[in-house]
mmCIF file of N, CA and C and ligand atoms in Angstrom:
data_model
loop_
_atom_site.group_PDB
_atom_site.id
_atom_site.type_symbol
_atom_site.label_atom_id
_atom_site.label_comp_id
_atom_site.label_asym_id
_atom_site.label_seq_id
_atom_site.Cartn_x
_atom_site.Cartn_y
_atom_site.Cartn_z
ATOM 1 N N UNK A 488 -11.247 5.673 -14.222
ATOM 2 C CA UNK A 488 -10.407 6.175 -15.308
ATOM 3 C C UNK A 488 -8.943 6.128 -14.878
ATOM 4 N N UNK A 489 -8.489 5.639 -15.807
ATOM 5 C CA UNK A 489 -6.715 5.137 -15.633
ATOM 6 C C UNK A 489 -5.938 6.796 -16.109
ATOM 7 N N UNK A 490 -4.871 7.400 -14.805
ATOM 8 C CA UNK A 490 -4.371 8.437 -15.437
ATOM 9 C C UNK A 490 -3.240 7.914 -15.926
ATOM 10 N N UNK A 491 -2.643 8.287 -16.975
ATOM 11 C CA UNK A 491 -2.170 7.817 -17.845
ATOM 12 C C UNK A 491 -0.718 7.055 -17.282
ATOM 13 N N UNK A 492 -0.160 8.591 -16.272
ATOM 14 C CA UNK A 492 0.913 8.656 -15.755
ATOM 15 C C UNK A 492 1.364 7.201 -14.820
ATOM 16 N N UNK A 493 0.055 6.221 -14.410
ATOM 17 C CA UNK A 493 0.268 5.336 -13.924
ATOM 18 C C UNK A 493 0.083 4.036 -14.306
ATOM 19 N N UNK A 494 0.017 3.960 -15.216
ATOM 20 C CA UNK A 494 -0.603 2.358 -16.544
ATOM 21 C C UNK A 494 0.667 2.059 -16.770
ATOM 22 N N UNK A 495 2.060 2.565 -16.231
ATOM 23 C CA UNK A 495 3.025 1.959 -16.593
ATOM 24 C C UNK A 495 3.650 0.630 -15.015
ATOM 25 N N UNK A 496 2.662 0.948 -13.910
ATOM 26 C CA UNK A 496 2.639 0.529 -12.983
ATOM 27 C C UNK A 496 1.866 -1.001 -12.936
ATOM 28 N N UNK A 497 1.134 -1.196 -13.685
ATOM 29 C CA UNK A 497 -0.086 -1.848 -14.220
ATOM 30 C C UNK A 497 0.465 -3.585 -14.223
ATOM 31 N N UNK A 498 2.089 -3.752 -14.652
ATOM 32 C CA UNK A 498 2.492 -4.799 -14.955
ATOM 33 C C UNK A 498 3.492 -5.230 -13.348
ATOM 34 N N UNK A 499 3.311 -3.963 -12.809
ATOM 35 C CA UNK A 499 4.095 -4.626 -11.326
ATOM 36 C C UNK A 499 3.041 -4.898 -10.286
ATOM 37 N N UNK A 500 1.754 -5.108 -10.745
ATOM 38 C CA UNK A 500 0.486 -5.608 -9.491
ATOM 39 C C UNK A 500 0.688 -7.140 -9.869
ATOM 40 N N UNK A 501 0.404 -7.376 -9.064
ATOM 41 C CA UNK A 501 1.485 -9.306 -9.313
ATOM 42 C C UNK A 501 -0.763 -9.675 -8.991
ATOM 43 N N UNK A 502 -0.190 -10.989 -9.425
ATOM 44 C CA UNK A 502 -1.527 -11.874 -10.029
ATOM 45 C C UNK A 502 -2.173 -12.059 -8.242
ATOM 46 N N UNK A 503 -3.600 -11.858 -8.463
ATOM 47 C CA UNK A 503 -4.052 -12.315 -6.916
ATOM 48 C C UNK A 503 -4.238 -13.733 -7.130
ATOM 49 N N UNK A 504 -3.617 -13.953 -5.479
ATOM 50 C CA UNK A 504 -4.345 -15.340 -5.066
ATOM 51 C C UNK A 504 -5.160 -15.591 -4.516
ATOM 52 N N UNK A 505 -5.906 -16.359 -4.100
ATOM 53 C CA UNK A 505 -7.076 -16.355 -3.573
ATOM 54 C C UNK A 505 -7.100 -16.194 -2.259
ATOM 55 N N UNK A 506 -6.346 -15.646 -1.584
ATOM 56 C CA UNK A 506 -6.260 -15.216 -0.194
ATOM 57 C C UNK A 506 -6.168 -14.133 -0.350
ATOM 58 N N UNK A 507 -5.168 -13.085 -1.585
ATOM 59 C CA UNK A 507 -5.198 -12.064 -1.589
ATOM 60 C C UNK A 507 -6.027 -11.041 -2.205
ATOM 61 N N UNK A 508 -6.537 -11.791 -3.610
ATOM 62 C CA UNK A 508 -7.626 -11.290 -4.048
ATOM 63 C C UNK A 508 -9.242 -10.010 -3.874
ATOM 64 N N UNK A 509 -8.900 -10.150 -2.427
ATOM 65 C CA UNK A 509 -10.552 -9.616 -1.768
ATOM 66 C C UNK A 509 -9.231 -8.087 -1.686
ATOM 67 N N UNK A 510 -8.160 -8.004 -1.147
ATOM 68 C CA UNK A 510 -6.984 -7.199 -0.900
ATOM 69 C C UNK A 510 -6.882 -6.158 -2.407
ATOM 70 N N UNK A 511 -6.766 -6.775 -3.736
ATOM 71 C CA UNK A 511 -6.838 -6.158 -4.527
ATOM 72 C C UNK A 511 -8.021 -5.641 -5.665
ATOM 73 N N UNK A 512 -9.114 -6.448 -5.307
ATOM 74 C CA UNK A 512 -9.936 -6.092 -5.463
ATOM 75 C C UNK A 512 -10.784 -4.738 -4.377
ATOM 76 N N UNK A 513 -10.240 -4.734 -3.502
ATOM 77 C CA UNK A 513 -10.711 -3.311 -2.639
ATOM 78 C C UNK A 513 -9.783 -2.057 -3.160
ATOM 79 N N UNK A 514 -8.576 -2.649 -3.171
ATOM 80 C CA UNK A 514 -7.748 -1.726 -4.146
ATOM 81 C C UNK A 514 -8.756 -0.957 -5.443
ATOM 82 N N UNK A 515 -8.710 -1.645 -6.431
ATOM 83 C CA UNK A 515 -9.820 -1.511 -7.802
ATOM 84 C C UNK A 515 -11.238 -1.078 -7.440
ATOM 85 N N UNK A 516 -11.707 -1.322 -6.366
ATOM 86 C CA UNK A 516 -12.781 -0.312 -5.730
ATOM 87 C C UNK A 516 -12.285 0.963 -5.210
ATOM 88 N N UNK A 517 -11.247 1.404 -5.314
ATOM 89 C CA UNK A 517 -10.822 2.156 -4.427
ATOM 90 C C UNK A 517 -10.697 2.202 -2.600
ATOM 91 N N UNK A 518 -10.486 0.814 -2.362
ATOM 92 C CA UNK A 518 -10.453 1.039 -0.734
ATOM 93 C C UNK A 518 -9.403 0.202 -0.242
ATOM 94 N N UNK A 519 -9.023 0.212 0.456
ATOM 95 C CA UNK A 519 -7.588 -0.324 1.039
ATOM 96 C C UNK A 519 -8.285 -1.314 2.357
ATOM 97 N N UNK A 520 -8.595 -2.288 2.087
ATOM 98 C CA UNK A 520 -8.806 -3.512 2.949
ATOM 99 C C UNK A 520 -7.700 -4.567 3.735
ATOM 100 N N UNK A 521 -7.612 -4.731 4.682
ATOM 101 C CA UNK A 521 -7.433 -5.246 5.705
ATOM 102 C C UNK A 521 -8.001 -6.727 6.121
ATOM 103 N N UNK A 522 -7.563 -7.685 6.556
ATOM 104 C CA UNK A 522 -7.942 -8.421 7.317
ATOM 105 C C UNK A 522 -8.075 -8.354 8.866
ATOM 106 N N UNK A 523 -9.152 -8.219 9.449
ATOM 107 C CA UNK A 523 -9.939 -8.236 10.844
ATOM 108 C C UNK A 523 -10.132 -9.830 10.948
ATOM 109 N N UNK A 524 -9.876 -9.750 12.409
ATOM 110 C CA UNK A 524 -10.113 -10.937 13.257
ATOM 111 C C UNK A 524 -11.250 -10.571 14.391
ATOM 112 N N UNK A 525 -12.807 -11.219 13.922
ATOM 113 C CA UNK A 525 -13.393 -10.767 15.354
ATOM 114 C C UNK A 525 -13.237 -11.172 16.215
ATOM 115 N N UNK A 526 -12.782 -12.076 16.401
ATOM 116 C CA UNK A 526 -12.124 -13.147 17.934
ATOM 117 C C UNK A 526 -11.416 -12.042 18.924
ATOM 118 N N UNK A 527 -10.698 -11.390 18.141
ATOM 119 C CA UNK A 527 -9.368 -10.370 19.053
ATOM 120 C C UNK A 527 -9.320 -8.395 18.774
ATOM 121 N N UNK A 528 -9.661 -8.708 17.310
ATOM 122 C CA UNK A 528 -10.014 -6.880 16.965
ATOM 123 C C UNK A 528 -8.831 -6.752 16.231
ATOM 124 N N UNK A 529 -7.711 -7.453 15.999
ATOM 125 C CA UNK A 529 -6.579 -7.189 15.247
ATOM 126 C C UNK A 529 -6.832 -7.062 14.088
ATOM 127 N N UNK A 530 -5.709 -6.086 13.588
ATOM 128 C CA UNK A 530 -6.201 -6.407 11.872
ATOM 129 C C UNK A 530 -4.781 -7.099 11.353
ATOM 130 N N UNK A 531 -4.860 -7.421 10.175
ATOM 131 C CA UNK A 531 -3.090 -8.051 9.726
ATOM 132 C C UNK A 531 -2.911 -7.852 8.295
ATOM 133 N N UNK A 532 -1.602 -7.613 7.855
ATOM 134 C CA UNK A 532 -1.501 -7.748 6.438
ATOM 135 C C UNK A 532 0.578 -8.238 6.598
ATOM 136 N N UNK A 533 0.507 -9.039 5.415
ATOM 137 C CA UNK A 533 -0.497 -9.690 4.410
ATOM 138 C C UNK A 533 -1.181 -10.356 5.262
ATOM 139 N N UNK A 534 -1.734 -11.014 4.216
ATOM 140 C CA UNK A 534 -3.281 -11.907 3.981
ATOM 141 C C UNK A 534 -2.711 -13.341 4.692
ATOM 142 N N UNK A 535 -3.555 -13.463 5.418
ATOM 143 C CA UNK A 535 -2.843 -14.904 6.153
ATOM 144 C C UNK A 535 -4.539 -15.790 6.197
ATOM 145 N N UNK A 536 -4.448 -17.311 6.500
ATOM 146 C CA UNK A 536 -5.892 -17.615 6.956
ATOM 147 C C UNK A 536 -5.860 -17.831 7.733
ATOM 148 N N UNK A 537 -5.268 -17.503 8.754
ATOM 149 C CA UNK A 537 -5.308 -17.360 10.137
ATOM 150 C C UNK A 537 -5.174 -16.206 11.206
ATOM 151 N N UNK A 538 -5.845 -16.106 11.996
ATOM 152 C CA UNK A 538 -4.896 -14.136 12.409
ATOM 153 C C UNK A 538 -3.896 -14.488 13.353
ATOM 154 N N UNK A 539 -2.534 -13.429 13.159
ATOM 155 C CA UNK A 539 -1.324 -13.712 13.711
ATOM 156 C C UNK A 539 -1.302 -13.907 15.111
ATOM 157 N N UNK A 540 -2.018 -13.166 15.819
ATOM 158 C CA UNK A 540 -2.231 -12.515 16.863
ATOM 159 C C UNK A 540 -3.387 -13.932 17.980
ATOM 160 N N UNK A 541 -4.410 -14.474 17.576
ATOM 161 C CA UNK A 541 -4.812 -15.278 18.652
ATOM 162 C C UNK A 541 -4.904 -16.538 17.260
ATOM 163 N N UNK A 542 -4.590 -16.457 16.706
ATOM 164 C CA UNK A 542 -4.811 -18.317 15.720
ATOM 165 C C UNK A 542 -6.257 -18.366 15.088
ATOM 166 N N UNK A 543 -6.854 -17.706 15.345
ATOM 167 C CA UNK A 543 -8.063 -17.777 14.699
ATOM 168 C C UNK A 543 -8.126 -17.877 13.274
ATOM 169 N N UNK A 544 -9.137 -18.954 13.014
ATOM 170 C CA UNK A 544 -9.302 -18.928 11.482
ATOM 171 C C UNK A 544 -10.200 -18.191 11.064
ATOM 172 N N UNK A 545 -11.162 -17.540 11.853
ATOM 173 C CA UNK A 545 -11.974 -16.774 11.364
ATOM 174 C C UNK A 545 -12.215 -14.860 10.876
ATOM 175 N N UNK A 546 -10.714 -15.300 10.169
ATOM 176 C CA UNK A 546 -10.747 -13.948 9.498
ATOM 177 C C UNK A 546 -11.430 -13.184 8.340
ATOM 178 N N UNK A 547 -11.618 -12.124 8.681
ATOM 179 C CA UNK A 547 -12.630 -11.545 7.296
ATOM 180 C C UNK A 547 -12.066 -10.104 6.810
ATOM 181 N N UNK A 548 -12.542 -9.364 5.960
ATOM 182 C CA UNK A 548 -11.755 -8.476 5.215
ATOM 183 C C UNK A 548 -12.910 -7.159 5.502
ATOM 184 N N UNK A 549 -12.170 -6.652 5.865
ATOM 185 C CA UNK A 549 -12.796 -4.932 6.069
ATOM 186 C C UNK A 549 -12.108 -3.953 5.596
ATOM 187 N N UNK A 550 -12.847 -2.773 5.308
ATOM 188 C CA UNK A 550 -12.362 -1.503 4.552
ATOM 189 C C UNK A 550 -11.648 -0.588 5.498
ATOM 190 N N UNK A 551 -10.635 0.156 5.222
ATOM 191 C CA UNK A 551 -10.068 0.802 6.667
ATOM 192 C C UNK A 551 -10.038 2.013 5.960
ATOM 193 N N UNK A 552 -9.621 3.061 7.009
ATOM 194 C CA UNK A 552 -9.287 4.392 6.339
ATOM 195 C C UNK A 552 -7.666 3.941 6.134
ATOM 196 N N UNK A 553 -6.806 3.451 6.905
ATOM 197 C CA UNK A 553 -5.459 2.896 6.249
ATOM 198 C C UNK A 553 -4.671 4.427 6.224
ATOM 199 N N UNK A 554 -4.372 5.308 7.359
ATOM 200 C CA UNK A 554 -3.869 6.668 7.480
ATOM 201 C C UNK A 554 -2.837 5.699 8.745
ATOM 202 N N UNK A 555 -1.633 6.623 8.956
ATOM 203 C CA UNK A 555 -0.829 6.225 9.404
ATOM 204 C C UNK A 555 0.561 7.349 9.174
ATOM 205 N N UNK A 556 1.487 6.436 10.243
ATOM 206 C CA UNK A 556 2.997 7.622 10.538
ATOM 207 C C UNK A 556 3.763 6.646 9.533
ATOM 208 N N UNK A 557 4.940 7.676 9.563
ATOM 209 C CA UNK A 557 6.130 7.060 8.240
ATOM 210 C C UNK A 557 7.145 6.357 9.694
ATOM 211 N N UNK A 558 7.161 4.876 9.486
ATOM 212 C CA UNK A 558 7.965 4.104 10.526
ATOM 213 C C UNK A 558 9.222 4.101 10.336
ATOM 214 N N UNK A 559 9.356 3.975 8.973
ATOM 215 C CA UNK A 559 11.002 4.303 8.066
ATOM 216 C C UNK A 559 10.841 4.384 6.650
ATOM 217 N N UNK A 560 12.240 4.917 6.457
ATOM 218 C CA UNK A 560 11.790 5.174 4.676
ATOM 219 C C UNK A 560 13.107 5.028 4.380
ATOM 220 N N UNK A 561 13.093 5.461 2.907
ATOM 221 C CA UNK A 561 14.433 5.216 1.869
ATOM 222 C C UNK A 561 13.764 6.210 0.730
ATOM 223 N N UNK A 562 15.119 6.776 0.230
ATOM 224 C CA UNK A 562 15.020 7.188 -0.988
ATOM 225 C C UNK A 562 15.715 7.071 -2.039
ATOM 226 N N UNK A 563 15.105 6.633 -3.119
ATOM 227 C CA UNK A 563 15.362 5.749 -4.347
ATOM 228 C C UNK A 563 16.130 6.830 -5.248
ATOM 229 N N UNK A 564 17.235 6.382 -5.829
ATOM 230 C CA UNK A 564 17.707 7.119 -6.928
ATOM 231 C C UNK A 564 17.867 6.740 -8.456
ATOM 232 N N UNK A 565 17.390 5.256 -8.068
ATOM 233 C CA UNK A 565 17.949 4.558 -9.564
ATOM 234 C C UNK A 565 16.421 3.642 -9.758
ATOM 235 N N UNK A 566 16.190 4.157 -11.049
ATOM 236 C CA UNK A 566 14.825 3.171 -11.613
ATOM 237 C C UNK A 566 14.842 1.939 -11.825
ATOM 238 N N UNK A 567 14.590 1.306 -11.146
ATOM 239 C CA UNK A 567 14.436 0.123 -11.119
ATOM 240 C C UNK A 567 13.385 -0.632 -11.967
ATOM 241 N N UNK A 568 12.291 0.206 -12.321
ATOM 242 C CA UNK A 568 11.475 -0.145 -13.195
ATOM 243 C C UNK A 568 11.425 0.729 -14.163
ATOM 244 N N UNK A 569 10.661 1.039 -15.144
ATOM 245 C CA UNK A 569 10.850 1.938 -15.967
ATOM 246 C C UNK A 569 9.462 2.915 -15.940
ATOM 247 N N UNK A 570 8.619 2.077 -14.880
ATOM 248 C CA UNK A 570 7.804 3.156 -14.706
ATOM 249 C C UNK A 570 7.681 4.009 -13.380
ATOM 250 N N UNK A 571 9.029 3.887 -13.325
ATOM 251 C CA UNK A 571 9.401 4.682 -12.032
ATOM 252 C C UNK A 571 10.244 5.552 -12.314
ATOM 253 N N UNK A 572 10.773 5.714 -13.872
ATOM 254 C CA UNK A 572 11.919 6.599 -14.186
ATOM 255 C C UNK A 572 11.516 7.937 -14.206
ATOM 256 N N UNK A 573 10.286 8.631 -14.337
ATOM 257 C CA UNK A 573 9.970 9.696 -14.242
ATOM 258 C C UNK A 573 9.702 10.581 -12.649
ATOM 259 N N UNK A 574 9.683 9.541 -11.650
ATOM 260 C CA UNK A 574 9.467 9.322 -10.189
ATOM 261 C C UNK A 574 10.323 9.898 -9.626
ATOM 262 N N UNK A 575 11.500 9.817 -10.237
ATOM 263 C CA UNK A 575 13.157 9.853 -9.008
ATOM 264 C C UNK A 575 13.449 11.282 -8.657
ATOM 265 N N UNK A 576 13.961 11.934 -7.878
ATOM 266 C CA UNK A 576 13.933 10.491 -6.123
ATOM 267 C C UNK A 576 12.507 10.845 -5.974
ATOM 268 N N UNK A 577 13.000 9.187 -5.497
ATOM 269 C CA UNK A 577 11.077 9.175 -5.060
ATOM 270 C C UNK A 577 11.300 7.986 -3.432
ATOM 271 N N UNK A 578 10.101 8.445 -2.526
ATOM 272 C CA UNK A 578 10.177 7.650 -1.469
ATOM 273 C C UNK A 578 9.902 6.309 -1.426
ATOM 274 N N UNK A 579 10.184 5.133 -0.506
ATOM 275 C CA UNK A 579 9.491 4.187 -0.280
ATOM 276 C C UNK A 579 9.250 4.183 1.272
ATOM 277 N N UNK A 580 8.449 4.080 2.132
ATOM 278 C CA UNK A 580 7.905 3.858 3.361
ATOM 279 C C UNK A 580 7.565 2.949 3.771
ATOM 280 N N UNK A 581 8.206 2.259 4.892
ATOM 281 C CA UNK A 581 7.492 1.489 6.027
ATOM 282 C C UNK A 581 6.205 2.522 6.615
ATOM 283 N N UNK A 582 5.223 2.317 6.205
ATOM 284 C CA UNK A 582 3.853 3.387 7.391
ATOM 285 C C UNK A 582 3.341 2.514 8.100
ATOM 286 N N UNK A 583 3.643 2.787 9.345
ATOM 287 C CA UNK A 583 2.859 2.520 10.510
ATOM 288 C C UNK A 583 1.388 2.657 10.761
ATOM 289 N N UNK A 584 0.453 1.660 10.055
ATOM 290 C CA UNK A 584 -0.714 1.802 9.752
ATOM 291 C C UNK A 584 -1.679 2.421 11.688
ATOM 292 N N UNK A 585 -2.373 3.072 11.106
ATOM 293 C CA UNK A 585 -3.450 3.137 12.697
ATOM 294 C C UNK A 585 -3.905 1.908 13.230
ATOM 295 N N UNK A 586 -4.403 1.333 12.224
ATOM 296 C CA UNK A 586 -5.182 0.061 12.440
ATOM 297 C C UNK A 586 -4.291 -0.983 13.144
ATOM 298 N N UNK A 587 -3.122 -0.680 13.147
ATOM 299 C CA UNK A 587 -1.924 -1.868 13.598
ATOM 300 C C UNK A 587 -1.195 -2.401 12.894
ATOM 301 N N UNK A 588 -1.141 -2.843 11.407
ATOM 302 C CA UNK A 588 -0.163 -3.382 10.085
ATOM 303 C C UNK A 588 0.590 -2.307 9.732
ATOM 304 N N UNK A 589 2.058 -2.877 9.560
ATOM 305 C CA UNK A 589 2.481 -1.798 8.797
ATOM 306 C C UNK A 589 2.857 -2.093 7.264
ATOM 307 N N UNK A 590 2.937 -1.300 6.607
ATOM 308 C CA UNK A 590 2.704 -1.589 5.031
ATOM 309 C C UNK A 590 4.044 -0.592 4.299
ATOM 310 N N UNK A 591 4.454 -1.330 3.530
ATOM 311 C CA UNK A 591 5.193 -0.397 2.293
ATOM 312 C C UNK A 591 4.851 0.385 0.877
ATOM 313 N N UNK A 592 5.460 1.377 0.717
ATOM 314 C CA UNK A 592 4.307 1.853 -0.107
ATOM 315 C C UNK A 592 5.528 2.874 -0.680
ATOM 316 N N UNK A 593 5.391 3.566 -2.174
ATOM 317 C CA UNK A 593 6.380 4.663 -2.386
ATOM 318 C C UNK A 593 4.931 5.947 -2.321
ATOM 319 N N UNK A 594 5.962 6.917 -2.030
ATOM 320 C CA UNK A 594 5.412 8.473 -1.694
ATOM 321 C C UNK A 594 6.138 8.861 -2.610
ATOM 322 N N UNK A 595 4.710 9.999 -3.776
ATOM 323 C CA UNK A 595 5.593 10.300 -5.031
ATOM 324 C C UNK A 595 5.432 11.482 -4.860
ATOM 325 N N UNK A 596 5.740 12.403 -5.461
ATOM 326 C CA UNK A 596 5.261 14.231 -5.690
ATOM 327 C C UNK A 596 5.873 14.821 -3.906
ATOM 328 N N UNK A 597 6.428 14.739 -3.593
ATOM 329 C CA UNK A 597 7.056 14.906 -3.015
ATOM 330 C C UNK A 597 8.694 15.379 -2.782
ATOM 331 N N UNK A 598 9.180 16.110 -2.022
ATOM 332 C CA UNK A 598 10.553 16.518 -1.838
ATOM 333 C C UNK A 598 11.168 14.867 -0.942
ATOM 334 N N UNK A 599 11.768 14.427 -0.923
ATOM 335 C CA UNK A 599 11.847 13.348 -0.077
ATOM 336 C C UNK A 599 12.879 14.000 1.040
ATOM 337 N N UNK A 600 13.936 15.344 1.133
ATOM 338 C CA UNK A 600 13.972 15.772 2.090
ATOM 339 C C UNK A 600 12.901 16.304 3.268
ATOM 340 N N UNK A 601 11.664 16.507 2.795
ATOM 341 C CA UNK A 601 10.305 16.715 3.799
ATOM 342 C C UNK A 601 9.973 15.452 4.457
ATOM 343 N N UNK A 602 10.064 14.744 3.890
ATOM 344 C CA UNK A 602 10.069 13.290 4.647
ATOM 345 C C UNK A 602 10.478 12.919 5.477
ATOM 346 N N UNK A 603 9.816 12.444 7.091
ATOM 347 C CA UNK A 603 10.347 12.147 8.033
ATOM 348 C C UNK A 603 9.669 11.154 9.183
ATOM 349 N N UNK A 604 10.490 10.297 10.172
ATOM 350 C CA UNK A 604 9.825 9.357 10.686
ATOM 351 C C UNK A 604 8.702 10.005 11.476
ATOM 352 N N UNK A 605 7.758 9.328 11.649
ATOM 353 C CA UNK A 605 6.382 10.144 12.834
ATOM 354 C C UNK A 605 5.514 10.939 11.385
ATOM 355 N N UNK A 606 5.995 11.242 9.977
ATOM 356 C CA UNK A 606 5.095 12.169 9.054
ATOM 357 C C UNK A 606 3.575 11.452 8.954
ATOM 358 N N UNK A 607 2.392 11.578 9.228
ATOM 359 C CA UNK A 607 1.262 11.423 8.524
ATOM 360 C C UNK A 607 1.444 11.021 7.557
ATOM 361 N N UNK A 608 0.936 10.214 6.936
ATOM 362 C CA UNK A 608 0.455 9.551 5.608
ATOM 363 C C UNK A 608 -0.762 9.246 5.503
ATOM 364 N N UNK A 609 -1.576 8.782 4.017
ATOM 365 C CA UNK A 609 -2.934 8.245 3.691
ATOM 366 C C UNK A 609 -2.855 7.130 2.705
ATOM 367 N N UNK A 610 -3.709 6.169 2.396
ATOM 368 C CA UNK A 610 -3.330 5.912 1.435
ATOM 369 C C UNK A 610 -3.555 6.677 -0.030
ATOM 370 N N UNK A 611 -2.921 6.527 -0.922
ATOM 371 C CA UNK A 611 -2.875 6.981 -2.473
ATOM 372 C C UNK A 611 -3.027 5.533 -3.310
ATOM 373 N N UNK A 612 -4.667 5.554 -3.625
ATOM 374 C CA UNK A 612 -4.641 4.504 -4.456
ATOM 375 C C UNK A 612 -5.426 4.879 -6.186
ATOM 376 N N UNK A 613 -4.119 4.633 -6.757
ATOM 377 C CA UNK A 613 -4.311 4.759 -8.245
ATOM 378 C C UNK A 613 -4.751 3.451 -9.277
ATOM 379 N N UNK A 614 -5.787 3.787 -9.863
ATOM 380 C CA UNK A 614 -5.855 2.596 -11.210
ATOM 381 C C UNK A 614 -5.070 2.466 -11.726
ATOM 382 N N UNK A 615 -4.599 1.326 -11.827
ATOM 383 C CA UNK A 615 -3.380 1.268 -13.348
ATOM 384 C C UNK A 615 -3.797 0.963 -14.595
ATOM 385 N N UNK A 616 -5.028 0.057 -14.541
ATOM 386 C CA UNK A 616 -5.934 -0.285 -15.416
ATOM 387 C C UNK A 616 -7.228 -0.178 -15.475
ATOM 388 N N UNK A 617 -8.072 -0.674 -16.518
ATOM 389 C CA UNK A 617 -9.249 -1.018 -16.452
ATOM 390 C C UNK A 617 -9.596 -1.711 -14.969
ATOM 391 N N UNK A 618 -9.122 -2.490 -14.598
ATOM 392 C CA UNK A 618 -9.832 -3.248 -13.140
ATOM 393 C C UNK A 618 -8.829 -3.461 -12.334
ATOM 394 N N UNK A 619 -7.591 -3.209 -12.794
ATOM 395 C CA UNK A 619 -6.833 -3.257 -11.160
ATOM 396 C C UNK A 619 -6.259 -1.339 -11.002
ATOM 397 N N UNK A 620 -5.530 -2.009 -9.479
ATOM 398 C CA UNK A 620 -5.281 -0.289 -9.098
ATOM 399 C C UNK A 620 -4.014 -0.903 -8.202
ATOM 400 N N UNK A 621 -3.285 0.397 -7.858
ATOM 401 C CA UNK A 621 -2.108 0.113 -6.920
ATOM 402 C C UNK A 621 -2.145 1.018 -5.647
ATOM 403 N N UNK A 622 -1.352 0.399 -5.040
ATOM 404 C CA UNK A 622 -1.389 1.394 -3.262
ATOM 405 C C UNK A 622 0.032 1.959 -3.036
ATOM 406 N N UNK A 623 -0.437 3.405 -3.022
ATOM 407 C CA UNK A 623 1.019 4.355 -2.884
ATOM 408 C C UNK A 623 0.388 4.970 -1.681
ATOM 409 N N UNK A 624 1.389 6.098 -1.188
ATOM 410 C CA UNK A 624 0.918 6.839 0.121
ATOM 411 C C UNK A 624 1.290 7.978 -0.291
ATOM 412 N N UNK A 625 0.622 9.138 0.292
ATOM 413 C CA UNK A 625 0.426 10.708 0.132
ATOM 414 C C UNK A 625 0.844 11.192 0.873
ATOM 415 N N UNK A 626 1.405 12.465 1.736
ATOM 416 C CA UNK A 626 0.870 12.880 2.807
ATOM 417 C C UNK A 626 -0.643 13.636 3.327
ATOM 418 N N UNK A 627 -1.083 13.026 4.572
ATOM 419 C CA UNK A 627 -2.014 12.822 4.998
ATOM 420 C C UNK A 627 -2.342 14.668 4.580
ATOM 421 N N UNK A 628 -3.473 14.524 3.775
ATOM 422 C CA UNK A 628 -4.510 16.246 4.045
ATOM 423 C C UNK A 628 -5.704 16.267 3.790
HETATM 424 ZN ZN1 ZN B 816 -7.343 -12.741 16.413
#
C-alpha cells in the first residue's frame, strides 16, 4: 500500500536497466539488495557486471540489512522537486553502508540539526506505487 505522502516521489525512480533492475525490484519487495561477489565477499553499488574490487564477472544480488553511519550530509532548503516541498529542510546522506557501499539517500522527519557524521542509519524504503518503491534512510531503531 502506497502512503499517499510518497506517490509524489513515484516519477523520480528513473526506469531500470537491466543491470539495475534486480536493485529495484528488491526495493518493491521491500529489501535493499546489493551486489555480492563470491570470488572476494565484497559487496558494490551501483550495479556494475563486474565486481570493483577483484574483476570478477561473477556477480550476484543479495538482500542486506543495508544499516550504516552518516559519512556526510547536506541540508536542503530549496525544493527542487515538488515532492519534496513539504520535506524542507530535509537531509541528504552519504551512509556508510556496513556491508562496505556507500549510498545516498535523504533522511526525512527529522531535525537535521540532530544529524551528524558517525549517526546510525537504516534503510527507509517506501512504495511510491503500485510496484515500485524508493530508498530513503531513518535513523537506525
Ligand atoms: Zn570480487
Amino acid at each position: 500500500m502506497v502512503d499517499s505522502a510518497f506517490a509524489p516521489f513515484a516519477e523520480l525512480v528513473p526506469e531500470a536497466s537491466e543491470e539495475t533492475a534486480p536493485f529495484w525490484d528488491g526495493l518493491a519487495a521491500g529489501e535493499l539488495r546489493l551486489q555480492h561477489c563470491p570470488a572476494c565477499g565484497s559487496y558494490q553499488h551501483p550495479a556494475e557486471s563486474f565486481c570493483y574490487a577483484c574483476g570478477s564477472t561473477d556477480v550476484a544480488w543479495e538482500a542486506v540489512h543495508g544499516h550504516g553511519a552518516v559519512y556526510s550530509f547536506i541540508v536542503v532548503h530549496q525544493p527542487y522537486h515538488a515532492a519534496f516541498r513539504d520535506r524542507l529542510p530535509y537531509v541528504v546522506a552519504t551512509v556508510q553502508l556496513d556491508e562496505g557501499p556507500r549510498m545516498l539517500g535523504p533522511i526525512f522527519d527529522i531535525d537535521p540539526a540532530a544529524v551528524a557524521i558517525g549517526m546510525r542509519v537504516q534503510p527507509r524504503i517506501e512504495p511510491v506505487s503500485a510496484d515500485r518503491a524508493a530508498l530513503f534512510f531513518a535513523p537506525e531503531g
